[in-house]
Amino acid sequence: MTNTGNTFVVATFSDPEALLRGVKALRAEDFRVWDVYAPYPIHGLDDAMGVRRSRLPWITFLAGLGAMTGALALQFYTNIWDWSLNVGGKPDNSTLAFVPVTFELTVLIGGLSTVAAFLFRTRLFPGKTERLAAEGITDDKFALVLRKRTADVARAMKILEVSGAETIEQKAMEL
Amino acid sequence: MKQRCRSEQEEKLVQIGEPATSTYWKSLEERRNGPHFTAEFPGGLPQLNGAGAGEPTRRGFLGMMGFSLAAVGLSGCRGPVQNAIPLLVGSDDITPGVANYYATTCRGCASSCSLVVKQRDGRPIKIEGNAESTLFGNGTCATGQATVLSLYDDARFRGPVWRGQPAKWDELDQRVLDSLVEARAGHRKVALLSSTINSPSTLRIIAQFSQQHPNFTHVMYDPASYSGIRAANASSFGRAVIPHYAFDKARVIVGLEADFLGTWLSPVEFARQYAAARRPEGSPSLHVQFESGLSVTGSNADVRIPIAPSELGAIAVALLRRVARKAGVTGVSEGKEFFSDAQKLDAVADELWKHRGESLVVSGVNDVSIQTVVNALNWFLGNIGKTVDLTQPSLQRTGDDSAMAELVEAMNRGEIHTLIVYGVNPAYDYSDSQHFLEGLDKVSLSVSLSDRPDETSSRVHAICPDHHFLEAWGDAEPVASVFSLAQPLIAPLFETRAAQETLLRWAGDPEPNYYTYIREFWRKNLYPVQKTFDSFDAFWDRSLQDGVAVIPSGTVAHLPRLQGDWTEAAQTILQGEEQAARNDDRYELHFYESVALRDGRHANNPWLQELPDPISKVTWGNYAAVAPALANRLGLSEGEVVRLKTARGQIELPVFIQPGQHARTISIAVGYGRTLVGKAGRNVGVNVFPLTSMAAGLRTYSIRDVALEKTGKTDLLAGTQSHFSMEGRPIVLETTLKELKQGGETGENKKALPTLWAEQLHGEHSWGMSIDMNACTGCSACVVACQAENNVPVVGKDQVQRQRVMHWIRIDQYYSGPEDNPVSVHQPMMCQHCQNAPCETVCPVLATTTSSEGLNQQVYNRCIGTRYCANNCPYKVRRFNWYNYTDNPDFDFNMASPLGRMVLNPDVVVRSRGVMEKCSLCVQRIQLAKNLALQGKREVAEADIQTACQQACPTQAIVFGDLKDPNSRVSKLRQDPRHYEVLEDLGVRPNVGYLKKVRNPMSNV
Amino acid sequence: MSAVRAIHGPVKIVPSESQVLPETRLVEGRPTLHEITSGIAHPLESRPGKAWWICLALAVAALLNLGGMVAYLVGKGVGIWGLNNSVGWAFDITNFVFWVGIGHAGTLISAILLLFRQQWRTSINRSAEAMTIFAVMCAGMFPAIHMGRPWDAFFIFPYPNQRGPLWINFRSPLVWDVFAISTYLTISLVFWYLGMIPDLATMRDRTKDPVKKFIFRILSLGWNGSHRTWSRYEVVSLILAGLATPLVLSVHSVVSMDFATSVIPGWHTTIFPPYFVAGAIYSGFGMVLMLLILTRQTMHLQRYITLVHLDKMAKVTLLTGMIVSYAYMTEFFNAWYGGNLYERYHFINRATGPYAWCFYFMVLCNVVTPQILWFKKARTNVALLFIVSILVNIGMWFERFVIIVVSLHRTFLPSAWGMFYPTKYDVGILIGSFGLFFTCFLIFIRVLPMIAMWEIKGVVAHSEHERALGSDAAARAVAGD
């Protein structure tokens, strides 16, 4: 959500319910909610804001699939193709014995790539300077943010006020 | 270094670049096929040849560097010695990296077994039996196997010593010669006190010496004495000799306290005969053993009857009485029987009588009366001249107790002016060593020829160290008219001199040379008698090459007749019994030679100290073996120290509870408790020689009327096995002779277990082994042989107590039946080389796999030491290097000293700390044989490969070979009705198989 | 503005006494969101008490001892332990399995309970996960130091090399172990850290100290509470939970295969995987109980770690304890019913042999002790639970000792039977591993929020929401009449 020098309408709440009401009301009048900032995930807000379902599970699936094939390939290559030894009279192709390692690698790669994808998509990285919409977002405040470009700012502010915003202000900043 | 051959043809050989060693053979193969075998490197230096002479490869270069370093180091450690060619000069005999084999004669004890010694880069590193020997076959004993380590003993004298100070030979010789002159002038006695000497040339030298010195006496003394037998034979047959026994000709063997398979007289020879006569395929002989402690021999007997030493005479008489009755001879009074179990004796007597002329009664007890009775027994059974040979007697023990006693008295009377002690240590092993030492102080010049410090040499004026036998020339006549030669395997490591040369020097020869002397002796005395060779050189070379020569003396002695008064002997025994007090809390002590240490002369040999006793499996020390019943009665636990009070003083020893031990007798091994011997052997165990006594001029090795009391102390024994019951598991399978003859359930029809997986493809071989549980006597020669061949480290008492012994092959001991007299079996157990090996599957780094030739191989430098394989091994044969055992002051045994490390086998890597190791079926020997075959452009023959354990086995119990070859002995044995595999039902499919133990119970006992 | 405010007064999240939370009192009292923040952040901002310093001193002492002994071990050789030719594994692998087991509760609580939507997990999952990570660290140490040549430990990784084909044996359960443990450690670590990001942001915004702020800023990855991030964040948590659940089950199954795939009587058993997993959860919960009781007493967090939590964990402990007991019985039954000579002997030996006392002590701890948890009184008695939790841990250590040592000391050939006697190094390194564990944990509770603030906030607000809905429904019902 970085784009430079926008002006935003920021409404802060102490009550998630109120914020939820505000979002619904705004959406009812086709306002586009830029984002909501909260100390914890508010249930029902996804639908209210119309956030689409994340596609991260696909990453997991593909990465896992790749890892599984890779792991099996590694084991078949090393123990059968490249260096086939007589180990305890067992047949070369002891596929069953290869299951545990395959599973572990699948989980490992699947998990790590999911997290990586998440951090990439949400542009989180070590040392990034936070851009807070309002004071106490990470403590007990909730903020509803609209972009100034939104057609009827006055209307929006009205709705927000009605829905119980504690403070409503317009400020230019980077989010 | 060796004597060289000067014949024309030899010279030619040398010129055309052949090693001039055609008289020395490297293997039986070569002997048969002639010298061309030595033409090439058996190792074949493939890298050098492969890369072409022009550009040596890196590996080749490093190899050569390594060798030259080693060579320089070796040659640097000694100057040129006569008859020896230092490596610096280089020798045609020695191809770097290729072992040579030379025949010689063992001097580990006076049995004088013939040996073939493996010499690698100028160092003798392995003792092997000499198949050419008619007496000993290719067998050896544990002690013999270990003698090579004694050569590299740090404790050995570096040179002559005068009153504790290093001296020069000339100076010492002068002092001795002066003293001898002085003695002659003063008409004082000069005495040579030696162990048994059966070297004809040495005896001749001594005779020569005595001519120089009129009042000279030569006394032979054996700490474990046999002079009772000689005395008895003198009185019975008029010949003061030890007969040459033939156990192979005997169908019934009765042993009276004679451990002839373990330590008695000539165990290697006897074990070989014994096993030959007991092959279940033929009609195995019956063996009845009367003994107090469980010996190796007793553990192999068909019938074993535990007795007290004091009952021995009575039993001999009782047997004689029965046999005499059958023979219709009167004379043995029908007195009362002192041995309870009369019908047992009847049965034994019947068996003996049934096999007149092919039976044998032997007794090891040093008592004239008993031996006389035994003589009478053998006489009435018609065994004299058949199983008991008095015409070609054994010369393996010729010590004389009374002469020794007389000498000690003479010394104390101050009659002995000069005393020369050669190869004996009476200050340690004489019954009254204190008395001996007092006498020694009265001698004006005492000289010891001992090559290493001992209790006696520490008290003499002069020490003129002898060579170790692997550095010396020599000959021997263990049994009349059977001669064997000894030749040096290495130039003397130190400034020592052959005892014979020392004696020659003192006999006046300014430039003594024993080699020329011995050669001349053979030329004069043996060459004329023999018929086969028409030139002495040929005769000599062949004898030297074979190491043995059988030269029947022209005169045929007539068969002796029983003449002495044997009835009187019987009477004395019975009277003795009458007086003997029977008291339940008085016990008898019985002293025996342990298989490892014998009379204690090898006490500083760590291999032998760590060799588990074949019966008790205890290492590093002796103990008081008590019967389980006695232990229960007195509440004794193993390792508890007891005080044994006898008329001759008291000792304290830890208790070992020994099944089969006679209830009222306590057995203790002699040979321990050396105080001046070197690091390894110092103060290990307790010396019980002082408890032995002289009775009627004979050394007795048992005491009656002993009191036992607890001390409250405990001294944990270092045993390698703690549980002796098979728990009804299929480990040692047995069958009876009857069953076997009928075919019974045992047989080829037994189907192999199905396996889950397809057979793995193998190369051209599949190496396997078969071990005959019936032939194995448990003598433990294989254990030391393996240790020597495979550089197995010694770990010491503490580590053995922690169950960390490193032996690759162990001999498991199991008992069954009543614990007061159980049946016992010995099972050699080493890596079974499973085809479905559990150890391999679990190794994370593939450090152990099955080779293309069916070997379960261990890759040391890949091993990271998780010990998972050892945990998963059903046979628990894998050994882990818990510490660094090489060059580590914490383990100050042979591998901690540069000298001791000279015994290491360069073909076997010395394992580092933290890796797993185990039996490799002597893969280095397999590899060598394959290379030789390759160069010979032929198949590997069965005779090419013998594993170390197989080679050492006196009874041929171990057979190694190729399972792929249907005609190999091992393959055939797999089809034998007796074949089985240990823990077969686990489906690990071992390549090592066993042959069932065959029981032949005496019908009516 | 004011008018509007007059109409719609700001809703206070402080309802009257009549309207209490649903009876599951996951948080005592009804703190405001800010109270939650400061309450949980308090330990990080105040000076540690004497109790904490004492604990830390003890822990560090043990840790130093560990360092010294391991150094000596690597210098001298594995011989300094009491192992021998028959018993190749004893304390080393016992400790390994023990610690891996401990490590199971954390992931179980945070992953499986998350999937089961068990809200009571929220206040304990963070510390439980931390415990997991530290436990797995301790566990991971043992396979490394138990090797004869630890400096060659890297041999067990399949890395390409120039020694010609040279790979590892993927058939060996030890290799499976390596992969399982490392995967488990990584995933747990990631899961733990991910869960902490929002709270790290909170701390970042709270703290005045520039150094702390700097560190927290780096760690919190610039988190700003954006809901679009939140929604993805929850998805990722779910995915990780979904992955971690089979993982946590697989890890101890794999560990159990070290034994199950062998031929040794007492090891060669098919029931090991479920049996070990149950045991792991059992010991894990034991350890979590112990730690939570300690921390809630010393850190004054009774408000967030309530009797409800203890009660629920006690129930899980009881359940898994019963499963473990059942497994013990099954083993004996199989030995008797299977009729295998060696198997049978092994279990007779286990119950009557020289190590029988270990077996009975184990039964006392793992079978008898948990039975007391049938009683609610016991489950809510903190002191008693503490004792039980300790007994459970001791018992589970002995279970592993019995399985490993008693099986090894008497295997197929009686000639090779032996005994294992621990040396001071065996014991010292065991104690040392506890030192490592507690040092890590004590430091953790000082420098990181040991309770997931954002989750607690979510739970509190959620229950508020529920309450609101509930009262509306009631109102409607009244209107309906």
PDB file of N, CA and C in Angstrom, chain B residues 177-226:
ATOM      1  N   LEU B 177      84.578 -65.165  33.177  1.00  0.00           N
ATOM      2  CA  LEU B 177      85.693 -66.091  32.984  1.00  0.00           C
ATOM      3  C   LEU B 177      86.589 -66.096  34.217  1.00  0.00           C
ATOM      4  N   ASP B 178      86.899 -64.904  34.735  1.00  0.00           N
ATOM      5  CA  ASP B 178      87.705 -64.839  35.967  1.00  0.00           C
ATOM      6  C   ASP B 178      87.050 -65.676  37.046  1.00  0.00           C
ATOM      7  N   SER B 179      85.760 -65.444  37.212  1.00  0.00           N
ATOM      8  CA  SER B 179      85.039 -66.152  38.270  1.00  0.00           C
ATOM      9  C   SER B 179      85.126 -67.654  38.060  1.00  0.00           C
ATOM     10  N   LEU B 180      85.008 -68.082  36.799  1.00  0.00           N
ATOM     11  CA  LEU B 180      85.076 -69.519  36.520  1.00  0.00           C
ATOM     12  C   LEU B 180      86.460 -70.053  36.877  1.00  0.00           C
ATOM     13  N   VAL B 181      87.482 -69.310  36.503  1.00  0.00           N
ATOM     14  CA  VAL B 181      88.849 -69.716  36.837  1.00  0.00           C
ATOM     15  C   VAL B 181      88.981 -69.843  38.349  1.00  0.00           C
ATOM     16  N   GLU B 182      88.491 -68.821  39.019  1.00  0.00           N
ATOM     17  CA  GLU B 182      88.561 -68.794  40.481  1.00  0.00           C
ATOM     18  C   GLU B 182      87.868 -70.021  41.056  1.00  0.00           C
ATOM     19  N   ALA B 183      86.693 -70.335  40.467  1.00  0.00           N
ATOM     20  CA  ALA B 183      85.934 -71.487  40.950  1.00  0.00           C
ATOM     21  C   ALA B 183      86.766 -72.758  40.779  1.00  0.00           C
ATOM     22  N   ARG B 184      87.368 -72.880  39.596  1.00  0.00           N
ATOM     23  CA  ARG B 184      88.142 -74.090  39.350  1.00  0.00           C
ATOM     24  C   ARG B 184      89.288 -74.171  40.355  1.00  0.00           C
ATOM     25  N   ALA B 185      89.954 -73.037  40.524  1.00  0.00           N
ATOM     26  CA  ALA B 185      91.083 -73.008  41.449  1.00  0.00           C
ATOM     27  C   ALA B 185      90.636 -73.441  42.835  1.00  0.00           C
ATOM     28  N   GLY B 186      89.486 -72.907  43.269  1.00  0.00           N
ATOM     29  CA  GLY B 186      89.022 -73.205  44.629  1.00  0.00           C
ATOM     30  C   GLY B 186      88.224 -74.484  44.702  1.00  0.00           C
ATOM     31  N   HIS B 187      88.197 -75.268  43.633  1.00  0.00           N
ATOM     32  CA  HIS B 187      87.402 -76.499  43.598  1.00  0.00           C
ATOM     33  C   HIS B 187      85.976 -76.252  44.075  1.00  0.00           C
ATOM     34  N   ARG B 188      85.433 -75.115  43.636  1.00  0.00           N
ATOM     35  CA  ARG B 188      84.048 -74.793  44.001  1.00  0.00           C
ATOM     36  C   ARG B 188      83.153 -75.146  42.820  1.00  0.00           C
ATOM     37  N   LYS B 189      81.889 -75.279  43.130  1.00  0.00           N
ATOM     38  CA  LYS B 189      80.966 -75.736  42.092  1.00  0.00           C
ATOM     39  C   LYS B 189      80.542 -74.587  41.182  1.00  0.00           C
ATOM     40  N   VAL B 190      80.343 -74.927  39.911  1.00  0.00           N
ATOM     41  CA  VAL B 190      79.712 -74.020  38.951  1.00  0.00           C
ATOM     42  C   VAL B 190      78.418 -74.689  38.509  1.00  0.00           C
ATOM     43  N   ALA B 191      77.317 -73.940  38.565  1.00  0.00           N
ATOM     44  CA  ALA B 191      76.027 -74.557  38.239  1.00  0.00           C
ATOM     45  C   ALA B 191      75.310 -73.763  37.161  1.00  0.00           C
ATOM     46  N   LEU B 192      74.713 -74.499  36.258  1.00  0.00           N
ATOM     47  CA  LEU B 192      73.824 -73.895  35.262  1.00  0.00           C
ATOM     48  C   LEU B 192      72.409 -74.331  35.595  1.00  0.00           C
ATOM     49  N   LEU B 193      71.578 -73.373  35.915  1.00  0.00           N
ATOM     50  CA  LEU B 193      70.170 -73.665  36.225  1.00  0.00           C
ATOM     51  C   LEU B 193      69.330 -73.215  35.044  1.00  0.00           C
ATOM     52  N   SER B 194      68.751 -74.181  34.358  1.00  0.00           N
ATOM     53  CA  SER B 194      68.018 -73.826  33.144  1.00  0.00           C
ATOM     54  C   SER B 194      66.639 -74.467  33.175  1.00  0.00           C
ATOM     55  N   SER B 195      65.802 -73.975  32.267  1.00  0.00           N
ATOM     56  CA  SER B 195      64.526 -74.660  32.069  1.00  0.00           C
ATOM     57  C   SER B 195      64.797 -75.891  31.218  1.00  0.00           C
ATOM     58  N   THR B 196      63.744 -76.630  30.888  1.00  0.00           N
ATOM     59  CA  THR B 196      63.916 -77.774  30.003  1.00  0.00           C
ATOM     60  C   THR B 196      64.636 -77.355  28.737  1.00  0.00           C
ATOM     61  N   ILE B 197      65.669 -78.063  28.388  1.00  0.00           N
ATOM     62  CA  ILE B 197      66.373 -77.796  27.129  1.00  0.00           C
ATOM     63  C   ILE B 197      66.279 -79.048  26.276  1.00  0.00           C
ATOM     64  N   ASN B 198      65.616 -78.973  25.145  1.00  0.00           N
ATOM     65  CA  ASN B 198      65.574 -80.130  24.249  1.00  0.00           C
ATOM     66  C   ASN B 198      66.231 -79.788  22.918  1.00  0.00           C
ATOM     67  N   SER B 199      67.117 -78.778  22.962  1.00  0.00           N
ATOM     68  CA  SER B 199      67.883 -78.444  21.765  1.00  0.00           C
ATOM     69  C   SER B 199      69.172 -79.251  21.774  1.00  0.00           C
ATOM     70  N   PRO B 200      69.314 -80.202  20.869  1.00  0.00           N
ATOM     71  CA  PRO B 200      70.508 -81.065  20.919  1.00  0.00           C
ATOM     72  C   PRO B 200      71.800 -80.278  20.867  1.00  0.00           C
ATOM     73  N   SER B 201      71.834 -79.234  20.012  1.00  0.00           N
ATOM     74  CA  SER B 201      73.089 -78.489  19.902  1.00  0.00           C
ATOM     75  C   SER B 201      73.390 -77.768  21.207  1.00  0.00           C
ATOM     76  N   THR B 202      72.366 -77.200  21.812  1.00  0.00           N
ATOM     77  CA  THR B 202      72.592 -76.493  23.076  1.00  0.00           C
ATOM     78  C   THR B 202      73.086 -77.464  24.127  1.00  0.00           C
ATOM     79  N   LEU B 203      72.475 -78.651  24.175  1.00  0.00           N
ATOM     80  CA  LEU B 203      72.933 -79.642  25.162  1.00  0.00           C
ATOM     81  C   LEU B 203      74.391 -79.985  24.906  1.00  0.00           C
ATOM     82  N   ARG B 204      74.755 -80.045  23.617  1.00  0.00           N
ATOM     83  CA  ARG B 204      76.145 -80.349  23.303  1.00  0.00           C
ATOM     84  C   ARG B 204      77.057 -79.232  23.815  1.00  0.00           C
ATOM     85  N   ILE B 205      76.605 -77.981  23.611  1.00  0.00           N
ATOM     86  CA  ILE B 205      77.403 -76.840  24.082  1.00  0.00           C
ATOM     87  C   ILE B 205      77.592 -76.935  25.581  1.00  0.00           C
ATOM     88  N   ILE B 206      76.501 -77.298  26.283  1.00  0.00           N
ATOM     89  CA  ILE B 206      76.600 -77.386  27.745  1.00  0.00           C
ATOM     90  C   ILE B 206      77.574 -78.497  28.123  1.00  0.00           C
ATOM     91  N   ALA B 207      77.502 -79.598  27.394  1.00  0.00           N
ATOM     92  CA  ALA B 207      78.441 -80.689  27.665  1.00  0.00           C
ATOM     93  C   ALA B 207      79.872 -80.182  27.493  1.00  0.00           C
ATOM     94  N   GLN B 208      80.083 -79.464  26.407  1.00  0.00           N
ATOM     95  CA  GLN B 208      81.403 -78.879  26.147  1.00  0.00           C
ATOM     96  C   GLN B 208      81.808 -78.005  27.322  1.00  0.00           C
ATOM     97  N   PHE B 209      80.863 -77.221  27.789  1.00  0.00           N
ATOM     98  CA  PHE B 209      81.137 -76.321  28.904  1.00  0.00           C
ATOM     99  C   PHE B 209      81.564 -77.116  30.125  1.00  0.00           C
ATOM    100  N   SER B 210      80.861 -78.212  30.355  1.00  0.00           N
ATOM    101  CA  SER B 210      81.169 -78.972  31.569  1.00  0.00           C
ATOM    102  C   SER B 210      82.548 -79.620  31.458  1.00  0.00           C
ATOM    103  N   GLN B 211      82.979 -79.911  30.226  1.00  0.00           N
ATOM    104  CA  GLN B 211      84.340 -80.440  30.086  1.00  0.00           C
ATOM    105  C   GLN B 211      85.354 -79.391  30.546  1.00  0.00           C
ATOM    106  N   GLN B 212      85.067 -78.120  30.222  1.00  0.00           N
ATOM    107  CA  GLN B 212      85.969 -77.053  30.647  1.00  0.00           C
ATOM    108  C   GLN B 212      85.987 -76.924  32.165  1.00  0.00           C
ATOM    109  N   HIS B 213      84.853 -77.223  32.766  1.00  0.00           N
ATOM    110  CA  HIS B 213      84.731 -76.958  34.206  1.00  0.00           C
ATOM    111  C   HIS B 213      84.336 -78.237  34.918  1.00  0.00           C
ATOM    112  N   PRO B 214      85.333 -78.931  35.470  1.00  0.00           N
ATOM    113  CA  PRO B 214      85.095 -80.264  36.057  1.00  0.00           C
ATOM    114  C   PRO B 214      83.922 -80.296  37.029  1.00  0.00           C
ATOM    115  N   ASN B 215      83.907 -79.441  38.022  1.00  0.00           N
ATOM    116  CA  ASN B 215      82.813 -79.549  38.996  1.00  0.00           C
ATOM    117  C   ASN B 215      81.648 -78.646  38.594  1.00  0.00           C
ATOM    118  N   PHE B 216      81.116 -78.970  37.455  1.00  0.00           N
ATOM    119  CA  PHE B 216      79.992 -78.212  36.906  1.00  0.00           C
ATOM    120  C   PHE B 216      78.727 -79.066  36.973  1.00  0.00           C
ATOM    121  N   THR B 217      77.630 -78.460  37.398  1.00  0.00           N
ATOM    122  CA  THR B 217      76.363 -79.200  37.379  1.00  0.00           C
ATOM    123  C   THR B 217      75.345 -78.433  36.554  1.00  0.00           C
ATOM    124  N   HIS B 218      74.583 -79.176  35.821  1.00  0.00           N
ATOM    125  CA  HIS B 218      73.497 -78.562  35.041  1.00  0.00           C
ATOM    126  C   HIS B 218      72.177 -79.076  35.597  1.00  0.00           C
ATOM    127  N   VAL B 219      71.359 -78.169  36.081  1.00  0.00           N
ATOM    128  CA  VAL B 219      70.062 -78.540  36.646  1.00  0.00           C
ATOM    129  C   VAL B 219      68.959 -77.963  35.775  1.00  0.00           C
ATOM    130  N   MET B 220      68.064 -78.830  35.336  1.00  0.00           N
ATOM    131  CA  MET B 220      66.892 -78.346  34.603  1.00  0.00           C
ATOM    132  C   MET B 220      65.707 -78.308  35.541  1.00  0.00           C
ATOM    133  N   TYR B 221      64.943 -77.233  35.425  1.00  0.00           N
ATOM    134  CA  TYR B 221      63.892 -76.996  36.397  1.00  0.00           C
ATOM    135  C   TYR B 221      62.655 -76.460  35.681  1.00  0.00           C
ATOM    136  N   ASP B 222      61.529 -77.109  35.898  1.00  0.00           N
ATOM    137  CA  ASP B 222      60.265 -76.627  35.331  1.00  0.00           C
ATOM    138  C   ASP B 222      59.344 -76.210  36.458  1.00  0.00           C
ATOM    139  N   PRO B 223      58.906 -74.970  36.461  1.00  0.00           N
ATOM    140  CA  PRO B 223      57.990 -74.537  37.524  1.00  0.00           C
ATOM    141  C   PRO B 223      56.743 -75.407  37.576  1.00  0.00           C
ATOM    142  N   ALA B 224      56.263 -75.802  36.408  1.00  0.00           N
ATOM    143  CA  ALA B 224      55.170 -76.776  36.385  1.00  0.00           C
ATOM    144  C   ALA B 224      55.819 -78.126  36.082  1.00  0.00           C
ATOM    145  N   SER B 225      56.031 -78.915  37.117  1.00  0.00           N
ATOM    146  CA  SER B 225      56.942 -80.041  36.999  1.00  0.00           C
ATOM    147  C   SER B 225      56.265 -81.305  36.490  1.00  0.00           C
ATOM    148  N   TYR B 226      57.045 -82.087  35.745  1.00  0.00           N
ATOM    149  CA  TYR B 226      56.590 -83.393  35.235  1.00  0.00           C
ATOM    150  C   TYR B 226      57.502 -84.492  35.728  1.00  0.00           C
TER     151      TYR B 226
END
